[in-house]
Amino acid sequence: SKSARSAVDQAAAIGVAAHNVEDRLLASIGGGGPVEPQFSAAADVPAAGVLCALPALLSCGLLHSANQHLKLPRGYYGLPSIVMLLAFLALARVRSLEGLRYHAPGEWGKILGLDRIPEVRTLREKVSALCTGDQVENWQADLSKQWMQSDAESAGTLYVDGHVRVYHGSQTQLPRRYVSRQRLCLRGTTDYWVNAFDGQPFFVVSKEVDPGLLQVIETDIIPRLEREVPGQPNAEELAADPFQARLTIVFDRAGYSPAFFKRMWQKRIACLSYHKHPQQDWPPEQFHSCPVQLASGEVVEMQLA
């Protein structure tokens, strides 16, 4: 039970719940590690429900891609254990690494198949090592390619949307931008998400200084989509059909610009957006009832012109 494990963890010789003394000593002098997870039966483990998400995380290619792009110095904790710990912390709504100070390390260790999880300082060092160079960017790009290739049909129509991520810290003075949900100008960054037809995310572009939706689409998003979106028509197919597009991007009225639409169509990229300056209503007789299949597969009737 949890209470029995707590008493045993507190009595560990070299630290709370650090029962694997031999492997820890070998790892500390560079003679061992990483340790292979070994799971055992246990009752009343807090937050163990995050293990139900493990098949979904693995199906997304999390560990497979991580081994290809992320590197850690040799130690007691292996890369899979650190990556899974970070994923589980997000699922359990632990908002920061500092929040681990208020959780029993031995209980989280049971979830990972270890005696305990690393101290906050050690985990910060691991995360810093993972963030060096362009490891994370390459990992993100590889995951995005996998997701697009696994759903090539949805990747042909992509939704681009910007969201302000408010920064409440004091380490830097970020520019202020308008946060619509709070109706205030607050410091933060703008994340531009590129999503599939059904709303699943492919990748995100973060901007500390926001140049605007149009510039981000044209300079950061379109070149990447041209390289990575699968199933694009070739030059012969585009020449045979003057109305066929290589891909379609959808965004809100912040990106409305006929000049931008023209530049995109020169690359045979179609744009769907709202009119930023609407005039009078269209004549009702131009609209007809049409069956439309939603991303969920449901077919609904819509009045379309």
Short mmCIF file of C-alpha atoms in Angstrom, two decimals:
data_model
loop_
_atom_site.label_atom_id
_atom_site.label_comp_id
_atom_site.label_asym_id
_atom_site.label_seq_id
_atom_site.Cartn_x
_atom_site.Cartn_y
_atom_site.Cartn_z
CA SER A 1 0.00 0.00 0.00
CA LYS A 2 0.99 3.63 -0.30
CA SER A 3 1.52 4.11 3.44
CA ALA A 4 3.76 1.04 3.68
CA ARG A 5 5.84 2.18 0.69
CA SER A 6 6.19 5.66 2.20
CA ALA A 7 7.75 4.26 5.37
CA VAL A 8 10.18 2.11 3.39
CA ASP A 9 11.09 5.02 1.06
CA GLN A 10 11.89 7.30 3.99
CA ALA A 11 14.25 4.68 5.42
CA ALA A 12 16.34 4.36 2.22
CA ALA A 13 20.07 4.67 2.92
CA ILE A 14 21.18 7.21 0.29
CA GLY A 15 18.03 9.29 -0.16
CA VAL A 16 14.26 9.12 -0.23
CA ALA A 17 13.17 6.02 -2.18
CA ALA A 18 16.70 5.50 -3.62
CA HIS A 19 16.70 1.73 -3.12
CA ASN A 20 18.85 0.71 -6.10
CA VAL A 21 22.11 1.56 -4.34
CA GLU A 22 24.45 -0.54 -6.48
CA ASP A 23 23.34 0.81 -9.86
CA ARG A 24 23.26 4.37 -8.56
CA LEU A 25 26.84 4.14 -7.27
CA LEU A 26 28.03 2.64 -10.56
CA ALA A 27 26.28 5.38 -12.54
CA SER A 28 27.81 8.09 -10.32
CA ILE A 29 31.36 6.94 -11.20
CA GLY A 30 30.58 6.38 -14.88
CA GLY A 31 30.51 2.61 -14.66
CA GLY A 32 26.82 1.96 -15.23
CA GLY A 33 23.50 3.23 -16.52
CA PRO A 34 21.06 3.79 -17.84
CA VAL A 35 18.95 1.47 -15.73
CA GLU A 36 16.30 -0.65 -17.42
CA PRO A 37 12.78 -0.13 -16.00
CA GLN A 38 11.39 -3.02 -13.97
CA PHE A 39 7.72 -2.87 -13.05
CA SER A 40 6.15 -4.55 -10.05
CA ALA A 41 2.64 -4.83 -8.64
CA ALA A 42 1.62 -1.93 -6.38
CA ALA A 43 -1.61 -0.54 -4.98
CA ASP A 44 -2.80 3.05 -4.44
CA VAL A 45 -0.20 4.64 -6.75
CA PRO A 46 -1.16 8.32 -7.28
CA ALA A 47 -1.46 9.49 -10.91
CA ALA A 48 -0.94 5.93 -12.23
CA GLY A 49 -3.84 6.51 -14.59
CA VAL A 50 -1.43 8.32 -16.94
CA LEU A 51 -0.25 4.84 -17.99
CA CYS A 52 -3.54 4.50 -19.86
CA ALA A 53 -2.20 7.10 -22.30
CA LEU A 54 0.99 5.14 -22.99
CA PRO A 55 -0.34 3.39 -26.14
CA ALA A 56 -1.39 6.74 -27.59
CA LEU A 57 2.00 8.30 -26.85
CA LEU A 58 3.82 5.37 -28.46
CA SER A 59 1.53 5.40 -31.52
CA CYS A 60 2.51 9.04 -32.06
CA GLY A 61 6.14 7.92 -32.42
CA LEU A 62 7.28 9.63 -29.23
CA LEU A 63 10.01 7.25 -28.12
CA HIS A 64 10.98 6.12 -31.61
CA SER A 65 11.69 9.66 -32.80
CA ALA A 66 13.23 10.68 -29.49
CA ASN A 67 15.94 8.04 -29.76
CA GLN A 68 16.89 9.37 -33.19
CA HIS A 69 17.22 13.05 -32.31
CA LEU A 70 17.70 13.50 -28.56
CA LYS A 71 20.93 12.67 -26.74
CA LEU A 72 21.69 12.56 -23.01
CA PRO A 73 24.99 12.00 -21.18
CA ARG A 74 25.30 8.51 -19.74
CA GLY A 75 23.76 8.24 -16.30
CA TYR A 76 21.30 6.40 -14.10
CA TYR A 77 18.24 7.69 -15.97
CA GLY A 78 17.90 6.80 -19.63
CA LEU A 79 16.37 8.95 -22.36
CA PRO A 80 13.09 6.95 -22.56
CA SER A 81 12.53 7.37 -18.82
CA ILE A 82 13.10 11.15 -18.96
CA VAL A 83 10.89 11.63 -22.03
CA MET A 84 8.08 9.54 -20.57
CA LEU A 85 8.36 11.35 -17.22
CA LEU A 86 7.94 14.74 -18.92
CA ALA A 87 4.97 13.44 -20.90
CA PHE A 88 3.33 11.97 -17.81
CA LEU A 89 3.88 15.18 -15.84
CA ALA A 90 2.03 17.10 -18.54
CA LEU A 91 -0.85 14.61 -18.48
CA ALA A 92 -1.02 14.81 -14.68
CA ARG A 93 -1.19 18.64 -14.87
CA VAL A 94 2.06 19.19 -12.98
CA ARG A 95 2.62 22.70 -14.29
CA SER A 96 6.36 22.99 -13.66
CA LEU A 97 9.34 20.89 -12.68
CA GLU A 98 9.36 22.68 -9.34
CA GLY A 99 5.96 21.13 -8.68
CA LEU A 100 7.66 17.76 -8.27
CA ARG A 101 8.91 18.90 -4.87
CA TYR A 102 5.39 18.35 -3.56
CA HIS A 103 5.04 14.81 -4.97
CA ALA A 104 6.45 11.58 -3.55
CA PRO A 105 9.43 10.63 -5.78
CA GLY A 106 9.02 6.94 -5.02
CA GLU A 107 5.40 6.92 -6.19
CA TRP A 108 6.32 8.48 -9.53
CA GLY A 109 9.16 5.98 -9.75
CA LYS A 110 6.60 3.14 -9.62
CA ILE A 111 4.92 4.60 -12.71
CA LEU A 112 8.23 4.58 -14.62
CA GLY A 113 9.42 1.20 -13.34
CA LEU A 114 12.24 2.79 -11.29
CA ASP A 115 12.96 3.14 -7.59
CA ARG A 116 12.33 6.91 -7.79
CA ILE A 117 12.36 9.83 -10.22
CA PRO A 118 15.27 12.30 -10.35
CA GLU A 119 15.53 15.32 -8.11
CA VAL A 120 14.27 18.59 -9.58
CA ARG A 121 17.85 19.85 -10.02
CA THR A 122 18.86 16.67 -11.85
CA LEU A 123 15.77 16.80 -14.05
CA ARG A 124 16.51 20.42 -14.94
CA GLU A 125 20.03 19.40 -15.97
CA LYS A 126 18.60 16.65 -18.16
CA VAL A 127 16.15 19.04 -19.81
CA SER A 128 18.93 21.59 -20.39
CA ALA A 129 21.02 18.90 -22.09
CA LEU A 130 18.10 18.00 -24.35
CA CYS A 131 17.60 21.65 -25.31
CA THR A 132 21.17 22.22 -26.52
CA GLY A 133 21.63 22.77 -30.24
CA ASP A 134 18.76 21.97 -32.58
CA GLN A 135 17.78 18.60 -31.08
CA VAL A 136 14.24 19.62 -30.18
CA GLU A 137 13.60 21.36 -33.50
CA ASN A 138 14.73 18.29 -35.44
CA TRP A 139 12.59 16.06 -33.24
CA GLN A 140 9.55 18.26 -33.78
CA ALA A 141 10.10 18.30 -37.55
CA ASP A 142 10.46 14.52 -37.69
CA LEU A 143 7.27 13.99 -35.70
CA SER A 144 5.42 16.43 -37.97
CA LYS A 145 6.56 14.53 -41.07
CA GLN A 146 5.41 11.24 -39.57
CA TRP A 147 1.98 12.64 -38.72
CA MET A 148 1.53 14.14 -42.19
CA GLN A 149 2.56 10.94 -43.95
CA SER A 150 0.23 8.87 -41.78
CA ASP A 151 -2.71 11.13 -42.73
CA ALA A 152 -1.85 12.43 -46.19
CA GLU A 153 -5.47 13.29 -47.02
CA SER A 154 -5.83 15.65 -44.04
CA ALA A 155 -2.42 17.17 -44.70
CA GLY A 156 -3.68 18.62 -48.00
CA THR A 157 -5.90 21.11 -46.14
CA LEU A 158 -4.25 22.87 -43.21
CA TYR A 159 -5.60 25.32 -40.66
CA VAL A 160 -3.31 28.10 -39.40
CA ASP A 161 -4.25 29.93 -36.22
CA GLY A 162 -2.37 32.19 -33.81
CA HIS A 163 -2.64 32.01 -30.01
CA VAL A 164 -1.03 34.29 -27.45
CA ARG A 165 0.87 32.47 -24.70
CA VAL A 166 1.01 34.89 -21.77
CA TYR A 167 4.34 35.16 -19.91
CA HIS A 168 4.10 35.97 -16.20
CA GLY A 169 7.81 35.72 -15.34
CA SER A 170 10.40 38.43 -14.84
CA GLN A 171 13.38 37.01 -16.74
CA THR A 172 12.72 39.09 -19.85
CA GLN A 173 10.52 41.94 -21.03
CA LEU A 174 8.51 40.49 -23.90
CA PRO A 175 6.41 42.80 -26.12
CA ARG A 176 2.81 43.29 -25.16
CA ARG A 177 0.05 41.93 -27.36
CA TYR A 178 -3.72 41.86 -27.15
CA VAL A 179 -5.20 38.78 -25.44
CA SER A 180 -8.80 38.51 -26.60
CA ARG A 181 -9.96 36.09 -23.89
CA GLN A 182 -8.89 38.57 -21.20
CA ARG A 183 -9.40 41.78 -23.20
CA LEU A 184 -6.02 43.07 -22.07
CA CYS A 185 -2.59 43.78 -23.56
CA LEU A 186 -0.20 41.38 -21.81
CA ARG A 187 3.37 40.25 -22.29
CA GLY A 188 3.83 36.94 -24.05
CA THR A 189 4.68 35.10 -27.24
CA THR A 190 2.47 34.22 -30.18
CA ASP A 191 2.24 30.57 -31.22
CA TYR A 192 1.05 29.86 -34.76
CA TRP A 193 -0.37 26.35 -34.91
CA VAL A 194 -0.63 24.43 -38.17
CA ASN A 195 -3.39 21.84 -37.79
CA ALA A 196 -4.81 19.01 -39.87
CA PHE A 197 -8.28 18.92 -41.39
CA ASP A 198 -9.71 17.43 -38.19
CA GLY A 199 -7.93 19.90 -35.89
CA GLN A 200 -5.01 17.66 -34.87
CA PRO A 201 -1.76 19.69 -34.66
CA PHE A 202 1.13 19.12 -37.07
CA PHE A 203 3.58 21.73 -35.82
CA VAL A 204 3.84 25.15 -34.18
CA VAL A 205 5.85 28.28 -34.95
CA SER A 206 6.56 30.51 -31.92
CA LYS A 207 7.31 34.22 -32.26
CA GLU A 208 8.52 36.41 -29.42
CA VAL A 209 8.18 39.46 -31.66
CA ASP A 210 5.03 38.90 -33.69
CA PRO A 211 5.35 40.14 -37.31
CA GLY A 212 1.75 39.21 -38.06
CA LEU A 213 -0.10 36.22 -39.47
CA LEU A 214 0.61 36.95 -43.13
CA GLN A 215 4.38 37.28 -42.74
CA VAL A 216 4.62 34.16 -40.59
CA ILE A 217 2.63 32.14 -43.12
CA GLU A 218 4.70 33.37 -46.08
CA THR A 219 8.18 33.19 -44.55
CA ASP A 220 7.96 30.40 -41.96
CA ILE A 221 5.03 28.12 -42.73
CA ILE A 222 4.67 27.93 -46.53
CA PRO A 223 8.32 26.92 -47.25
CA ARG A 224 8.01 24.11 -44.72
CA LEU A 225 4.67 22.92 -46.09
CA GLU A 226 6.06 22.88 -49.64
CA ARG A 227 8.83 20.54 -48.46
CA GLU A 228 6.88 18.28 -46.10
CA VAL A 229 3.25 17.92 -47.20
CA PRO A 230 2.88 14.51 -48.91
CA GLY A 231 0.83 13.76 -52.02
CA GLN A 232 1.26 17.12 -53.76
CA PRO A 233 0.44 17.10 -57.50
CA ASN A 234 3.39 17.25 -59.87
CA ALA A 235 4.02 19.88 -62.55
CA GLU A 236 2.21 17.88 -65.26
CA GLU A 237 -0.92 17.53 -63.16
CA LEU A 238 -0.92 21.24 -62.32
CA ALA A 239 -0.48 22.17 -65.97
CA ALA A 240 -3.35 19.91 -67.02
CA ASP A 241 -5.80 21.46 -64.54
CA PRO A 242 -5.49 25.25 -64.06
CA PHE A 243 -7.76 25.12 -60.97
CA GLN A 244 -5.90 22.39 -59.09
CA ALA A 245 -3.96 23.50 -55.99
CA ARG A 246 -0.89 21.91 -54.45
CA LEU A 247 -2.41 22.40 -51.01
CA THR A 248 -4.96 24.57 -49.22
CA ILE A 249 -4.43 26.72 -46.14
CA VAL A 250 -7.28 28.09 -44.02
CA PHE A 251 -6.98 31.04 -41.64
CA ASP A 252 -9.07 33.82 -40.11
CA ARG A 253 -9.62 37.35 -41.35
CA ALA A 254 -6.32 38.56 -39.87
CA GLY A 255 -4.73 37.07 -42.99
CA TYR A 256 -7.14 38.59 -45.50
CA SER A 257 -5.12 40.12 -48.33
CA PRO A 258 -5.95 39.78 -52.05
CA ALA A 259 -2.31 40.55 -52.88
CA PHE A 260 -1.21 37.70 -50.61
CA PHE A 261 -3.77 35.36 -52.17
CA LYS A 262 -2.37 36.19 -55.60
CA ARG A 263 1.21 35.47 -54.54
CA MET A 264 0.14 32.17 -53.04
CA TRP A 265 -1.78 31.13 -56.16
CA GLN A 266 1.32 31.78 -58.24
CA LYS A 267 2.72 28.87 -56.21
CA ARG A 268 -0.60 27.03 -56.73
CA ILE A 269 -1.46 27.27 -53.04
CA ALA A 270 -5.13 27.96 -52.35
CA CYS A 271 -6.28 30.17 -49.47
CA LEU A 272 -9.56 30.14 -47.58
CA SER A 273 -10.38 33.04 -45.26
CA TYR A 274 -13.04 35.52 -44.20
CA HIS A 275 -13.54 38.82 -45.98
CA LYS A 276 -12.02 41.50 -43.78
CA HIS A 277 -14.27 44.27 -45.15
CA PRO A 278 -17.62 42.64 -46.05
CA GLN A 279 -20.14 44.68 -48.03
CA GLN A 280 -23.81 43.88 -48.65
CA ASP A 281 -25.18 40.34 -48.28
CA TRP A 282 -25.04 38.00 -51.26
CA PRO A 283 -28.39 37.39 -53.03
CA PRO A 284 -30.23 34.45 -51.39
CA GLU A 285 -30.89 32.85 -54.78
CA GLN A 286 -27.15 32.19 -55.16
CA PHE A 287 -27.25 29.71 -52.28
CA HIS A 288 -28.16 26.05 -52.66
CA SER A 289 -28.50 23.18 -50.23
CA CYS A 290 -25.44 20.91 -50.47
CA PRO A 291 -24.43 17.77 -48.54
CA VAL A 292 -21.10 18.31 -46.73
CA GLN A 293 -19.11 15.57 -45.01
CA LEU A 294 -17.48 16.72 -41.78
CA ALA A 295 -14.13 15.52 -40.46
CA SER A 296 -15.98 13.13 -38.14
CA GLY A 297 -17.65 11.47 -41.14
CA GLU A 298 -21.08 12.97 -40.44
CA VAL A 299 -22.90 14.37 -43.47
CA VAL A 300 -24.86 17.62 -42.95
CA GLU A 301 -26.81 19.93 -45.23
CA MET A 302 -25.36 23.42 -45.72
CA GLN A 303 -26.50 26.43 -47.72
CA LEU A 304 -23.51 27.22 -49.97
CA ALA A 305 -22.99 29.74 -52.76
#
